[in-house]
Each structure stands twice: as C-alpha cells, then as structure tokens.
C-alpha cells in the first residue's frame, strides 16, 4: 500500500502502462483499475476479482475527456447530466464506440462511462495522458465494496500489485448508473447521485427500470454481502427487535440514523447524521459487524429519499441470503 504522493502516482502510472492492475481511490469506493485499451490488462482485473468475464466494467475518464472517443451517440439528456454531475458519482451507459474493447463491455453494444472526482484517480488519468481506466470495485466478487485502502488489502492483497491510498471514500456507495431509452432516463443501479437530483436536471421523472431483468450484475439479488446476517426493520421496530434477540442470548448489533439504545447489545452504531452519512459509513459497519463477530446486525432502514434509496438497495441485497433462521433466532 502506498500513499497518494507524487512518487506513488508515478509508480501507479508506470504499472498501468505496463498492463498491470492497480487499486485506486475514487469518491464512491476503491476501484481495481487497468488500462481500458489493453485486453490482457483488463483480463487481469477479472482474474484478480474472481469475477465472471462477461460482466461489463465501467470506464473511468479524465476531466475534459472526449466522450465521442468512447460512445457513438450522446443523447441530449446525457450531456446535461454530464454537465451537472461530472466529475462525480454518476455512470452513464451509452452506445459504445467500435474501438471499445469487448473485454470491457462484456461484448455488449453499450459502454458504461464515468468521470470520477477523486483527485488521486484524476491525477493518474491526467498523467496517463488520455485513455481510460476500466475499473470495477476493488473487492472479491460478491463481497462488500472497499471504502478504504485497508479494506482493499484485506480482500485482495494477494492479487493486486499496488494499492494507492487516497483516504476514506467520501460518498461510500457506488455510482448511480443510468441508461437512456427513447427519451427516458432509467436508473439501472441507485448510487451516489440521488434520483431527485437527476430529475431536477432533466425536468422529468426517472424510471427505475424493468423489474426482474438483470441488466447489471450489481443488480443481482444477493450482492454486497457481509458474513453477518442483517435484519432490516423500520426505525420503530429496531429497538424492540434487537432487545428480543438480546434476550435470546444473541450477540446483537444495531445500526440506525442516530444511536438506538439497546441494553445488552454488543454494539449500537450511529450510521451518521443524515442519508449521506449513512451511505458513507454503510460498508464500514457491514465489515464491523463481521469483525465484532455479531450473530446479527439489526438495521433501522432510512427513508428512501436522496441517497436513502441507494442505502436501502444495498441493505436489501446484503440481507437477501438464505440464512438459516436458527443461526441467530429461535422464535420464528
Ligand atoms: O462507483 C462505482 O461505480 C465504482 C467505482 C470504482 O467507480 N465501480 C463499480 O464497478 O461499482 P462494478 O464493476 O463493481 O459495478 C459496475 C456495474 C456493474 O453492475 C455492471 O454490470 C454495470 O456497472 N455495467 C457496466 N457496464 C455496463 C453496461 N454496458 N450496461 C449495463 N451495465 C453496465
Ligand atoms: Mg462491485
């Protein structure tokens, strides 16, 4: 692991040019980056993650990149969203330019593009002198995304040559992915840009896509999962439910907006003062639940406003697992 100093950035750039894989910070989560124009380098990303090869990657671009090098057609609404949210936690799925590698798009005729705002990845992109970095989140497939360099090392130490530390990620959940259909904007994955913010830019409602169709692997029902079972409750139900589990002798954690006092609980965590705070700390607390060897983490769901939609989405996916009820609870 290295810091974000000039020397580290030069080292990262040299490795990327040589076709190696480097873990880099973005404002959402850490990414596992490879030169998007080098097919062998891109294949190394899939190998390091243990990810199926037909899952497409997001291409990260430098500020001021020419989108026409990557996409055949840029809808009006895409230009407006780029203007409003780039650099930042928004990914747009566009018709791919013929020169974009199949290894990057999973053979689809679209490509996912994002201009991230984190200064370290931006420096690396500028120093590379154009081009793009294909980068999924820097975790093993199906695990919780890393929001610190330490998380990356914990999960991928053996398969990544260099991890550049850019501090804890400010947004903390992945980017919002949008696609354009006719004159509609469709959210394929909720994330760091709130749907309300997108709606205010395009002046109409966004759609959350066709239910039940897996358009992006991040949309598989079970994903982003810690080992600890999660129980999702309304804000009112969290304390009584946690108390009940404590009375059954369980090692219980409680995560809520504002701390919920539960006598006998092993941990009661404040998820942050607001929805952005919840998003920023969510993956940290999922990891903490495992580190503290909790039997169950009871989570008070935040409202689905703003980043609350992305937080609820990740929580539901993390909780969606066939957990044997008697692993932590005997009363149902
Ligand atoms: O915030 C983020 O988006 C982070 C950081 C590193 O940028 N990246 C990230 O990448 O979350 P990953 O690979 O873990 O998730 C990318 C998602 C996947 O669900 C993938 O299926 C979807 O983007 N995706 C990529 N290309 C696509 C395409 N052409 N059409 C539809 N979905 C696509
Ligand atoms: Mg991921």
XYZ file of C-alpha atoms and ligand atoms in Angstrom:
366
model
C 0.000 0.000 0.000
C 1.306 3.473 -0.843
C 0.012 6.989 -0.122
C -1.221 9.413 -2.793
C 2.147 11.206 -3.149
C 3.693 12.177 -6.491
C 6.042 9.193 -6.350
C 3.200 6.760 -5.736
C 1.198 8.257 -8.574
C 4.171 7.878 -10.956
C 4.550 4.270 -9.855
C 0.832 3.617 -10.425
C 1.012 5.184 -13.886
C 4.090 3.117 -14.810
C 2.399 -0.115 -13.700
C -0.824 0.735 -15.561
C 1.165 1.480 -18.725
C 2.861 -1.902 -18.328
C -0.553 -3.621 -18.261
C -0.686 -4.236 -14.515
C -3.699 -3.883 -12.253
C -3.630 -1.120 -9.602
C -6.182 -0.386 -6.869
C -7.077 3.306 -6.826
C -9.343 5.530 -4.732
C -12.478 7.108 -6.175
C -15.019 9.231 -4.306
C -17.508 6.312 -4.272
C -15.498 3.157 -3.487
C -11.984 1.953 -4.351
C -11.585 0.602 -7.883
C -9.366 -2.097 -9.371
C -8.022 -0.316 -12.423
C -6.496 -1.421 -15.710
C -5.735 0.347 -18.982
C -9.059 0.111 -20.863
C -7.225 -0.226 -24.195
C -5.154 -3.257 -23.146
C -7.124 -6.529 -23.345
C -4.617 -8.535 -21.254
C -4.675 -5.901 -18.524
C -8.489 -5.977 -18.469
C -8.465 -9.775 -18.198
C -6.193 -9.441 -15.153
C -8.935 -7.424 -13.437
C -11.418 -10.259 -13.849
C -8.859 -12.768 -12.583
C -7.981 -10.652 -9.525
C -11.651 -10.199 -8.585
C -12.758 -13.723 -9.337
C -15.475 -12.156 -11.468
C -17.237 -13.780 -14.445
C -15.703 -12.485 -17.692
C -18.976 -11.417 -19.284
C -19.694 -8.786 -16.618
C -19.009 -5.354 -18.107
C -16.733 -2.809 -16.442
C -17.073 0.948 -16.011
C -14.549 3.045 -17.953
C -13.224 5.957 -15.866
C -12.138 9.040 -17.793
C -10.196 12.202 -17.049
C -11.848 15.604 -16.775
C -12.462 17.026 -20.211
C -12.315 13.612 -21.928
C -13.843 13.478 -25.374
C -16.917 11.261 -24.995
C -17.092 10.800 -28.761
C -13.976 8.595 -28.471
C -15.990 6.157 -26.362
C -19.641 6.493 -27.405
C -21.210 6.582 -30.860
C -24.060 8.788 -29.825
C -24.539 11.088 -26.855
C -28.189 11.815 -26.073
C -29.063 15.378 -25.070
C -30.015 14.295 -21.607
C -26.626 12.603 -21.174
C -24.869 15.865 -21.980
C -26.994 17.654 -19.405
C -26.303 15.053 -16.736
C -22.568 15.139 -17.529
C -22.615 18.912 -17.158
C -24.413 18.685 -13.810
C -22.745 15.680 -12.145
C -19.281 15.106 -13.654
C -16.778 14.773 -12.225
C -18.768 12.763 -9.700
C -20.614 9.573 -8.733
C -22.661 9.123 -11.923
C -22.118 6.415 -14.566
C -23.830 6.633 -17.941
C -24.446 3.653 -20.219
C -24.122 4.763 -23.843
C -23.846 3.109 -27.280
C -20.235 2.032 -27.475
C -17.730 3.361 -29.960
C -16.476 0.464 -32.130
C -12.962 0.843 -30.711
C -14.033 -0.021 -27.135
C -12.770 -3.495 -26.215
C -15.169 -6.436 -25.860
C -13.301 -7.374 -22.683
C -14.501 -4.079 -21.174
C -18.136 -4.189 -22.320
C -18.652 -7.912 -21.846
C -19.423 -7.993 -25.583
C -22.460 -5.703 -25.203
C -23.066 -2.875 -27.654
C -23.032 -0.330 -24.834
C -20.285 1.051 -22.610
C -20.527 2.476 -19.077
C -18.622 5.769 -18.635
C -17.818 7.836 -15.572
C -15.623 10.839 -14.828
C -14.726 10.409 -11.137
C -13.904 13.396 -8.930
C -11.327 11.917 -6.531
C -8.105 13.900 -7.042
C -5.863 10.815 -6.971
C -7.584 8.908 -9.790
C -7.889 12.196 -11.700
C -4.114 12.768 -11.363
C -3.445 9.233 -12.581
C -5.773 9.708 -15.561
C -4.166 13.038 -16.474
C -0.641 11.595 -16.152
C -1.611 8.650 -18.352
C -2.275 11.298 -20.977
C -5.771 10.398 -22.129
C -7.293 6.960 -22.402
C -9.494 5.333 -19.805
C -9.241 3.058 -16.811
C -11.570 0.080 -16.724
C -12.306 -0.456 -13.045
C -14.819 -2.424 -11.022
C -14.985 -2.038 -7.256
C -11.791 -3.439 -5.692
C -13.369 -6.319 -3.792
C -13.651 -10.004 -4.496
C -16.797 -10.785 -6.494
C -19.899 -10.714 -4.277
C -18.173 -9.130 -1.299
C -18.654 -5.699 0.250
C -17.070 -2.840 -1.726
C -13.978 -1.253 -0.136
C -14.149 2.329 1.106
C -10.589 2.449 2.480
C -7.225 1.223 1.164
C -7.068 -1.124 4.169
C -10.309 -2.808 3.017
C -8.750 -3.406 -0.409
C -5.667 -5.005 1.154
C -7.818 -7.155 3.445
C -9.672 -8.614 0.443
C -7.232 -8.578 -2.454
C -3.699 -8.379 -1.019
C -2.520 -11.433 -2.947
C -3.794 -10.395 -6.355
C -3.014 -6.666 -6.662
C 0.484 -5.269 -7.163
C -0.218 -1.794 -5.798
C -2.930 -0.149 -3.688
C -2.893 3.652 -3.750
C -4.296 5.111 -0.525
C -6.444 8.187 -1.082
C -8.146 8.175 2.319
C -11.693 7.044 3.141
C -14.192 7.431 0.274
C -16.421 10.456 0.661
C -19.571 9.033 -0.936
C -19.189 5.458 0.327
C -21.615 3.689 -2.038
C -21.076 3.035 -5.745
C -22.055 5.438 -8.504
C -25.604 5.787 -9.787
C -25.806 4.018 -13.168
C -28.216 5.435 -15.751
C -29.175 4.374 -19.259
C -31.174 6.242 -21.914
C -34.179 4.679 -23.612
C -36.138 6.698 -26.141
C -36.457 9.937 -24.183
C -36.440 8.268 -20.788
C -33.639 8.144 -18.239
C -33.550 4.779 -16.498
C -31.679 4.140 -13.238
C -30.021 0.729 -13.514
C -28.397 0.999 -10.094
C -29.138 3.654 -7.450
C -25.970 5.189 -6.017
C -24.133 8.346 -5.098
C -26.317 10.738 -7.115
C -29.880 10.926 -5.774
C -32.718 10.288 -8.260
C -34.312 13.584 -7.202
C -31.141 15.404 -8.275
C -31.264 13.725 -11.706
C -34.952 14.566 -12.036
C -34.325 18.200 -11.270
C -31.731 18.393 -14.068
C -33.760 16.628 -16.765
C -37.060 18.104 -15.635
C -38.957 14.830 -15.553
C -39.286 11.615 -13.622
C -36.692 8.886 -13.940
C -37.625 5.263 -14.188
C -36.053 2.534 -12.092
C -36.098 0.030 -14.952
C -37.832 -3.209 -15.795
C -38.246 -5.208 -12.601
C -36.779 -8.684 -12.616
C -34.436 -8.204 -15.566
C -30.791 -8.397 -14.536
C -29.269 -5.574 -16.544
C -26.187 -5.077 -14.435
C -24.524 -7.696 -12.258
C -24.613 -5.236 -9.358
C -28.367 -5.792 -9.621
C -28.222 -9.481 -8.762
C -30.390 -10.007 -5.709
C -27.573 -11.184 -3.479
C -24.518 -8.991 -3.630
C -22.523 -6.679 -1.410
C -22.905 -9.209 1.380
C -21.111 -9.355 4.732
C -20.969 -12.701 6.560
C -23.156 -11.419 9.416
C -26.907 -11.799 8.819
C -28.717 -8.468 8.614
C -32.240 -7.869 9.853
C -33.913 -4.855 8.320
C -36.579 -3.091 10.362
C -38.465 0.168 10.375
C -36.995 2.787 12.716
C -39.689 1.976 15.319
C -39.185 -1.783 15.212
C -35.389 -1.793 15.547
C -35.088 -1.391 19.340
C -37.756 -3.953 20.328
C -36.468 -6.448 17.768
C -32.870 -6.029 18.938
C -33.949 -6.384 22.611
C -35.784 -9.588 21.750
C -32.657 -11.020 20.100
C -30.533 -9.932 23.087
C -32.946 -11.753 25.408
C -32.415 -14.892 23.302
C -28.710 -14.699 24.143
C -27.564 -13.359 20.769
C -24.643 -11.074 20.141
C -26.566 -8.219 18.580
C -25.514 -5.030 16.817
C -27.851 -2.160 15.983
C -27.267 0.327 13.180
C -29.533 3.347 12.808
C -29.600 7.035 11.926
C -28.829 8.388 15.381
C -27.835 5.813 18.005
C -30.513 3.433 19.261
C -30.001 2.482 22.894
C -30.492 -1.262 23.430
C -29.394 -2.649 26.827
C -27.241 -5.739 26.401
C -26.449 -5.124 22.727
C -22.825 -5.800 21.748
C -22.748 -2.675 19.575
C -25.060 0.257 18.906
C -23.835 2.312 15.961
C -24.905 5.709 14.707
C -24.958 5.467 10.914
C -24.292 9.183 10.552
C -26.377 12.275 10.954
C -28.105 12.101 7.585
C -28.550 9.951 4.480
C -25.174 10.946 3.045
C -23.572 9.957 6.359
C -25.386 6.610 6.255
C -24.112 5.982 2.710
C -20.569 6.954 3.700
C -20.446 4.594 6.687
C -22.632 1.704 5.466
C -19.889 -0.638 4.180
C -17.671 0.200 7.147
C -20.372 -1.006 9.535
C -21.100 -4.121 7.449
C -17.408 -5.009 7.876
C -17.506 -4.046 11.557
C -20.372 -6.496 12.083
C -18.100 -9.303 10.852
C -15.084 -8.013 12.803
C -17.134 -7.974 16.022
C -18.435 -11.466 15.286
C -22.045 -10.395 15.752
C -24.748 -13.037 15.444
C -26.995 -10.477 13.764
C -26.976 -6.816 12.827
C -30.369 -5.140 13.202
C -30.613 -2.162 10.847
C -33.223 0.580 11.058
C -33.957 1.367 7.397
C -33.582 5.029 6.460
C -36.280 6.740 4.376
C -35.944 6.272 0.592
C -35.173 9.928 -0.018
C -31.949 11.147 -1.560
C -29.123 8.670 -1.002
C -31.536 6.654 1.162
C -32.602 4.788 -1.999
C -29.050 3.527 -2.600
C -28.598 2.715 1.097
C -31.835 0.682 1.163
C -30.893 -1.029 -2.106
C -27.527 -2.210 -0.739
C -29.041 -3.226 2.592
C -31.735 -5.300 0.906
C -29.194 -7.051 -1.305
C -26.925 -7.713 1.660
C -29.846 -9.144 3.642
C -31.159 -11.240 0.755
C -29.497 -14.508 1.549
C -30.834 -17.876 2.513
C -29.897 -17.609 6.188
C -30.931 -20.473 8.354
C -33.181 -18.734 10.918
C -31.845 -20.819 13.786
C -28.394 -19.422 13.197
C -29.394 -16.429 15.274
C -33.019 -16.663 16.235
C -35.325 -19.361 17.576
C -38.617 -17.552 17.632
C -39.789 -17.906 14.052
O -18.790 3.814 -8.074
C -18.616 2.921 -8.897
O -19.375 2.761 -9.862
C -17.395 2.006 -8.683
C -16.149 2.843 -8.792
C -14.885 2.019 -8.747
O -16.211 3.617 -9.948
N -17.395 0.957 -9.637
C -18.251 -0.090 -9.590
O -17.962 -1.047 -10.525
O -19.150 -0.189 -8.786
P -18.585 -2.507 -10.516
O -17.909 -3.209 -11.636
O -18.472 -3.098 -9.169
O -20.048 -2.263 -10.911
C -20.297 -1.723 -12.182
C -21.679 -2.025 -12.615
C -21.907 -3.486 -12.803
O -23.126 -3.812 -12.153
C -22.005 -3.628 -14.297
O -22.847 -4.638 -14.693
C -22.542 -2.279 -14.712
O -21.856 -1.408 -13.892
N -22.233 -2.014 -16.113
C -21.025 -1.833 -16.656
N -21.136 -1.691 -17.998
C -22.452 -1.755 -18.295
C -23.214 -1.706 -19.495
N -22.638 -1.515 -20.675
N -24.551 -1.848 -19.395
C -25.144 -2.048 -18.200
N -24.476 -2.118 -17.025
C -23.156 -1.988 -17.072
Mg -18.813 -4.041 -7.423
